[in-house]
Coordinates of C-alpha atoms in Angstrom, one line a residue:
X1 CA 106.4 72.9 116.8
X2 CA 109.1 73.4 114.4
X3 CA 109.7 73.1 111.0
X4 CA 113.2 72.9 110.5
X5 CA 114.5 76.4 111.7
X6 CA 110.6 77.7 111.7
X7 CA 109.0 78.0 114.8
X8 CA 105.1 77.5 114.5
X9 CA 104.7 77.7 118.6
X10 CA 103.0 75.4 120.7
X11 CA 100.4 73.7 119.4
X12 CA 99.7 75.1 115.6
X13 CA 96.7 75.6 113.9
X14 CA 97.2 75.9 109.9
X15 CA 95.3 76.3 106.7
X16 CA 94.8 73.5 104.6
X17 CA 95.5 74.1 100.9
X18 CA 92.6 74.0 98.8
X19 CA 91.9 74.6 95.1
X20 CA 89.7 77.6 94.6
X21 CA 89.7 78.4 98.0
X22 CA 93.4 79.2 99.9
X23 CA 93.9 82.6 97.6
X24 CA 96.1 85.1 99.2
X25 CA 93.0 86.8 100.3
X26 CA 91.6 83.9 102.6
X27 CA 95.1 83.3 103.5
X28 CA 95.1 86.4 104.8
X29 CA 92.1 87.0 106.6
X30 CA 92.9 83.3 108.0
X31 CA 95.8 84.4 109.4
X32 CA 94.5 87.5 110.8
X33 CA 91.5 85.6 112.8
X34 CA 94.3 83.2 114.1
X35 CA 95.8 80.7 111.8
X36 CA 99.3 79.7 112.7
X37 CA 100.7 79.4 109.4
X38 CA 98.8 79.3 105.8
X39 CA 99.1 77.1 102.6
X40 CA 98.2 78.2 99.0
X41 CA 96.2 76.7 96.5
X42 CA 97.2 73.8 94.5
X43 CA 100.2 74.5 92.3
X44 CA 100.4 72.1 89.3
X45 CA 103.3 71.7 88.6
X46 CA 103.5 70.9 84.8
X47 CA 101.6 74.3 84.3
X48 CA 104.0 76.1 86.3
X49 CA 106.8 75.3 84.3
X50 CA 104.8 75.8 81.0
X51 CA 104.3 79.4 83.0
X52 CA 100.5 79.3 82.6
X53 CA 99.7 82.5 83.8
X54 CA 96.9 81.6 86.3
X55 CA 99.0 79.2 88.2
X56 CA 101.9 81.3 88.3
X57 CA 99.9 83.9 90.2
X58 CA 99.4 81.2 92.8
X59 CA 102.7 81.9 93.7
X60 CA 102.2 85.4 95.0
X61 CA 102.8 85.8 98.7
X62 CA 101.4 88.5 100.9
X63 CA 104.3 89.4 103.8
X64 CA 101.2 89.5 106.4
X65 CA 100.1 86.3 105.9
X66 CA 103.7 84.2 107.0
X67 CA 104.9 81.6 107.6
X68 CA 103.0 80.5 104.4
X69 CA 103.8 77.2 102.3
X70 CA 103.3 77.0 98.4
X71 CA 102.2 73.7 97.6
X72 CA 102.9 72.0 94.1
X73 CA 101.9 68.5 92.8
X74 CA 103.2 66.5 90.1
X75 CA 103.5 63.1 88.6
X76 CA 107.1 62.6 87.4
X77 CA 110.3 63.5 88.9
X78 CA 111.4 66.2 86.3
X79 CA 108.6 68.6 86.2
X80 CA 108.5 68.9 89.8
X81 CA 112.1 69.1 90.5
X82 CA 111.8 72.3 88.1
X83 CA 108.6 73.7 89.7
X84 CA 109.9 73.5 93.1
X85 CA 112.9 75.4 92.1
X86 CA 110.4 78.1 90.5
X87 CA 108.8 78.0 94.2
X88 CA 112.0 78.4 95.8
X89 CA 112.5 82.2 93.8
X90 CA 109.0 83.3 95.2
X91 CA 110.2 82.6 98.6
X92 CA 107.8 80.5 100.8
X93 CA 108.6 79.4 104.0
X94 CA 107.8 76.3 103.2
X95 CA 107.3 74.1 100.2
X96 CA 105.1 71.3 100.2
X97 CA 103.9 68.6 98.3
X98 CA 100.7 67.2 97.3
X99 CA 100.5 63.7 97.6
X100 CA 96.6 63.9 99.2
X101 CA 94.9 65.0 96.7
X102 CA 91.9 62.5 95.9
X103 CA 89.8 64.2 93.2
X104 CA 89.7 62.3 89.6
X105 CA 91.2 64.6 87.7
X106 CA 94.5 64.9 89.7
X107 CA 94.9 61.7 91.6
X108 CA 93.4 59.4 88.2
X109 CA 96.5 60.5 86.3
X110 CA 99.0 59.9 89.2
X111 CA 99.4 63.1 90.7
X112 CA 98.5 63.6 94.7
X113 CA 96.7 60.5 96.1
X114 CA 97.4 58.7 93.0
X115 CA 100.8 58.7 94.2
X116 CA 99.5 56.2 96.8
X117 CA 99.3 53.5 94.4
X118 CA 103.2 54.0 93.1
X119 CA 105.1 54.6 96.5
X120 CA 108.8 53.9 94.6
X121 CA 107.6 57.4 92.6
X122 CA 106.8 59.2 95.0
X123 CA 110.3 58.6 97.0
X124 CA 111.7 59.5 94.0
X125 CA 109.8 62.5 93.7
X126 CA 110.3 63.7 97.4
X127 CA 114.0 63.1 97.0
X128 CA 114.8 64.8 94.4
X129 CA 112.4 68.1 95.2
X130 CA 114.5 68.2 98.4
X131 CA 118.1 67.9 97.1
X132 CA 117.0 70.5 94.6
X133 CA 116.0 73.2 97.0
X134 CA 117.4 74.9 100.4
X135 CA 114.0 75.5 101.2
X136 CA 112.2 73.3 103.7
X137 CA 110.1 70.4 102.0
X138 CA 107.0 69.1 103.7
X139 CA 104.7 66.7 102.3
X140 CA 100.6 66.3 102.8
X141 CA 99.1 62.6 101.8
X142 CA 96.7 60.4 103.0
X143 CA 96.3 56.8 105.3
X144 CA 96.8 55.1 102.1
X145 CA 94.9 54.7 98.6
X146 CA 91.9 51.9 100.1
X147 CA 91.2 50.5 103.3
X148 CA 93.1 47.5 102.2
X149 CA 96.0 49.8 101.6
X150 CA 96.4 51.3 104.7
X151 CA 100.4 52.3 104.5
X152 CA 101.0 55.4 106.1
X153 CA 102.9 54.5 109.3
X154 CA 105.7 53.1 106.7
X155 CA 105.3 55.4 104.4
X156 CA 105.9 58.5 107.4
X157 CA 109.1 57.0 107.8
X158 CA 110.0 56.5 104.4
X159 CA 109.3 60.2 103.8
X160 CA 111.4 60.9 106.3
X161 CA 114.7 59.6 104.9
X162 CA 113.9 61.2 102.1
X163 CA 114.4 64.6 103.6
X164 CA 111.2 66.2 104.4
X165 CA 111.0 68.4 107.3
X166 CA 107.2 67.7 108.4
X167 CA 104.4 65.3 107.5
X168 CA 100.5 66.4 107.6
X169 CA 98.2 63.3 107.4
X170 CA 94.8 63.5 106.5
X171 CA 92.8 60.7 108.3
X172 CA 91.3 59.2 105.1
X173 CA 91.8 57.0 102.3
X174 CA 91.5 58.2 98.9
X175 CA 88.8 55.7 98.3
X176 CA 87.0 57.2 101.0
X177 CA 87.3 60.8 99.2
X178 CA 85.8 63.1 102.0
X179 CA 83.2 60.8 102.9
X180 CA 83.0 58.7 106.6
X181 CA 84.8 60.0 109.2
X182 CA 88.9 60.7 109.5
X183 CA 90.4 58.1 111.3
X184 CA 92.5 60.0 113.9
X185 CA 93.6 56.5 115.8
X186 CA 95.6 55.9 112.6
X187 CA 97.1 59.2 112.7
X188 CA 98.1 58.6 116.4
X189 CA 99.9 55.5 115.0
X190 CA 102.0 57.5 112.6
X191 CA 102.8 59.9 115.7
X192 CA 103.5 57.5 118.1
X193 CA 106.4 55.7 115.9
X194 CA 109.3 55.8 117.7
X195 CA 111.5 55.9 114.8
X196 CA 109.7 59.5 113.2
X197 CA 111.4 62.5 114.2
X198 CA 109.6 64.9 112.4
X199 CA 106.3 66.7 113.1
X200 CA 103.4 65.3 112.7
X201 CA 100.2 67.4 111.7
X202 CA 96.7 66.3 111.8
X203 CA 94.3 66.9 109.2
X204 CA 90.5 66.0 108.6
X205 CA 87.1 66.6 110.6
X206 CA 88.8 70.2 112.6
X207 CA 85.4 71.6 112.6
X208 CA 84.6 72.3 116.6
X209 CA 86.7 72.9 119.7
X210 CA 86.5 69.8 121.2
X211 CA 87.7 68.0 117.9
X212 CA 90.4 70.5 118.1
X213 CA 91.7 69.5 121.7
X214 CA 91.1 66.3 121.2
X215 CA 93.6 65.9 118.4
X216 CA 96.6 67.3 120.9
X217 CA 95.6 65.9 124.3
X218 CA 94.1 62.5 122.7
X219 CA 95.9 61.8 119.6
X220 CA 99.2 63.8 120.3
X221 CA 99.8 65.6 117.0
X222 CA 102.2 68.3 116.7
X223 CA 100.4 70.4 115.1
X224 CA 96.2 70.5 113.5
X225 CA 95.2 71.3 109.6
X226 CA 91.7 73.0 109.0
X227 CA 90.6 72.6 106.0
X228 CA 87.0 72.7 104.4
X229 CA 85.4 73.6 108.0
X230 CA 87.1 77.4 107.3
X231 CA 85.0 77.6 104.1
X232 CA 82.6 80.2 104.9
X233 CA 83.6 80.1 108.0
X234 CA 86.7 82.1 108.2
X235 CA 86.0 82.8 112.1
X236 CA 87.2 79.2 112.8
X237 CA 90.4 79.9 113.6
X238 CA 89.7 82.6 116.4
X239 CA 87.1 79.6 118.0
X240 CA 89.7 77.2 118.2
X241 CA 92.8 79.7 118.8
X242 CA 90.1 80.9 121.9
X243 CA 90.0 77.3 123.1
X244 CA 93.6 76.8 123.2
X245 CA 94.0 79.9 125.2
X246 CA 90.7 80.8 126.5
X247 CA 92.6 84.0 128.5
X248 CA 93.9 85.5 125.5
X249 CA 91.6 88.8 124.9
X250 CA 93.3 88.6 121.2
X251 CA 90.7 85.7 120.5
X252 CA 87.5 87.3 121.8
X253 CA 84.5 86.3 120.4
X254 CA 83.5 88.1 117.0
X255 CA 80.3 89.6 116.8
X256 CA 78.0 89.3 114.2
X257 CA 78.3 92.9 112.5
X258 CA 82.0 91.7 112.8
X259 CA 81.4 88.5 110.8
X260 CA 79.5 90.7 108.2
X261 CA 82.5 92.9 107.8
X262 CA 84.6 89.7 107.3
X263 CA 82.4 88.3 104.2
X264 CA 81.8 91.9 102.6
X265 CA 86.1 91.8 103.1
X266 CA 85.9 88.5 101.0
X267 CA 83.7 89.9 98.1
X268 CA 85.7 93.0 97.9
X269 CA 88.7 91.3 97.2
X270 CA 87.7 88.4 95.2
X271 CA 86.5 91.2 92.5
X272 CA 89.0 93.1 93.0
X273 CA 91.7 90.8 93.0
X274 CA 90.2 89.3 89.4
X275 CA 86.8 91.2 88.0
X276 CA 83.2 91.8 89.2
X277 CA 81.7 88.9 87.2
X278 CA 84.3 86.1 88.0
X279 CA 85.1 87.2 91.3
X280 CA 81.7 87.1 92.4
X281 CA 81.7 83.0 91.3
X282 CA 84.8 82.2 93.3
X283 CA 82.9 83.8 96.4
X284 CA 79.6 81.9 95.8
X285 CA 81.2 78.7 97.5
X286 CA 81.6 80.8 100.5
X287 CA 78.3 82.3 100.5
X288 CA 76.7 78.6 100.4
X289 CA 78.3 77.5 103.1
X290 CA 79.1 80.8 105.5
X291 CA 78.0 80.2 109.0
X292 CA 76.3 83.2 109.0
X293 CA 73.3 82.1 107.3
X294 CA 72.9 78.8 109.1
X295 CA 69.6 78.1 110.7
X296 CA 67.8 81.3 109.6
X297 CA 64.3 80.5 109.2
X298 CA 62.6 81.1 105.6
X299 CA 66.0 82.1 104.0
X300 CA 65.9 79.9 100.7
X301 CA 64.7 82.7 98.4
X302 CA 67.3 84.3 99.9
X303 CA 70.0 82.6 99.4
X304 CA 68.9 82.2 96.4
X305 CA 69.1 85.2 95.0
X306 CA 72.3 85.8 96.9
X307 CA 74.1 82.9 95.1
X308 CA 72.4 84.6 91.7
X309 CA 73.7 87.9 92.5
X310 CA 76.3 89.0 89.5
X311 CA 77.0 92.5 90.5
X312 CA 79.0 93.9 93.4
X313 CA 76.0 96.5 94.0
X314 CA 73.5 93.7 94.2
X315 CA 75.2 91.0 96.4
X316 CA 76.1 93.9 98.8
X317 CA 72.6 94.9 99.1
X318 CA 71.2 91.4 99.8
X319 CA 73.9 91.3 102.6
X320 CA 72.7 94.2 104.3
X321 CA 69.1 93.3 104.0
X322 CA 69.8 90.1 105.8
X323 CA 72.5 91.8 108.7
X324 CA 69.3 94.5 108.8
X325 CA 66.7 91.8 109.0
X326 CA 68.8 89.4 112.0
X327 CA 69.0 92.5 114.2
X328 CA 65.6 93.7 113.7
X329 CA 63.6 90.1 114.2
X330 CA 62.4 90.3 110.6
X331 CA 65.2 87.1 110.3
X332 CA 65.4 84.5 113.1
X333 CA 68.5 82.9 113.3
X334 CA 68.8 79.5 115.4
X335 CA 72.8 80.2 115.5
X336 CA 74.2 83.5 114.1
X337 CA 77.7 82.9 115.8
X338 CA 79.1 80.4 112.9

């Protein structure tokens, strides 16, 4: 799959953008356990250009992690013609816009899946954000704002006069929020349109293998999103890299100790990257949902004092306790593969 002059290989399998989540750490680590190409947090785009200092480091890019897209999102025409130029000087590979988005505070004032309900400004917005930059402009949005407003096989196309170079479609209404399951047969619509040219990338439910194949052999996508199925679950990627090519020794499955090392990589860096106290709260939505803890018999004191922990020292220890405890039989795991 390609992206105007940027070759993703057969059958891609990207990061989703997601707010609190995507930092260039998990980016990284993504791509190292397989992900094809990785997108950043949320960019607002009115902050950008006010150069609020916690959305400009959004913006930083680690040379391991490419291809990478920075994605912004926006409400009127100006401010994001200005932030995507900002975008352009950090030099993604890609820029991409929100228009997917579904949570209140974004999507109730207009921006990302609000756009649904004013398709004129969103053309507009695409437009200009691609004559404005050389860079190539993607979009991510949804089937359409209710299931009455379903619009997204004419909308693909009118995206793609506008210029963009790709289109990821997440299989839900913004109604439907995250609830319900993605509707892939509508994604297969937009695919199967004679008149798009461009790529089409799935998005919504990548959370096993089979889902995985199905979405290229079934539904024909270009290319696959994962989004909240990698929180916690980093590892993700190499399962569905190893079931795209089951020969490739690079995809081996990780072992447990392995896994461990992976999550005690994440805490390290979240502190590091902003301080012991904060760093250890951006983690916590990990540690609730990392597959290494799922099915372990009498864990809930546990993980509850894990998601209390507010010291490196003490998180680390808990983590050890439990690694010590699964390979000794003092914790029973159902599944400790994730």
């Amino acid at each position: 799959m390609k992206i105007a002059g940027l070759d993703l290989g057969e059958r891609p399998v990207m990061l989703a953008p997601m707010e609190d989540v995507t930092d260039k750490s998990f980016r990284l680590i993504c791509k190292e356990l397989g992900a094809d190409a990785t997108y950043s947090e949320f960019v607002s785009a009115d902050a950008l250009i006010r150069n609020i200092a916690a959305t400009t480091r959004k913006l930083a890019i680690d040379p391991r992690e490419r291809p990478t897209a920075i994605q912004i999102y926006g409400r009127e025409v100006e401010p994001m013609v200005e932030a995507a130029k900002m975008v352009e000087a950090a030099k993604p590979d890609i820029l991409d816009i929100n228009f997917g988005c579904p949570v209140k505070k974004v999507a109730g004032k207009g921006a990302g899946a609000g756009m649904l309900r004013d398709i004129p400004k969103m053309l507009e917005i695409t437009r200009s954000v691609v004559k404005a930059v050389s860079v190539p402009v993607t979009v991510k949005t949804r089937l359409g704002w209710d299931h009455e407003h379903k619009v997204i096989v004419e909308l693909a196309e009118q995206l793609q006069d506008c210029g963009i170079q790709a289109l990821t479609v997440h299989g839900r209404t913004r109604s439907q929020m995250y609830t319900g399951e993605a509707d892939w047969e509508m994604i297969a619509r937009v695919k199967e349109n004679p008149r798009l040219h461009i790529p089409v990338i799935g998005n919504g439910d990548i959370d096993s293998p089979g889902r995985l194949l199905d979405a290229f052999s079934k539904y024909g996508v270009d290319g696959v999103m994962v989004g909240r199925a990698a929180i916690g679950n980093p590892w993700i990627f190499n399962d569905l890299k190893r079931a795209l090519y089951p020969d490739d020794m690079r995809f081996a499955p990780l072992s447990v100790e392995e896994k461990f090392g992976i999550l005690r990589r994440q805490i390290a860096e979240s502190i590091d990257r902003i301080d012991e106290y904060r760093g250890i709260l951006h983690i916590r939505r990990h540690l609730a949902t990392c597959t290494l803890f799922k099915g372990i018999s009498h864990f809930r004191d546990t993980r509850i004092a894990m998601l209390r922990a507010d010291s490196r020292a003490e998180l680390m220890a808990i983590l050890e306790d439990v690694q010590d405890g699964l390979a000794s039989g003092r914790f029973v795991a159902v599944d400790t593969n994730g």
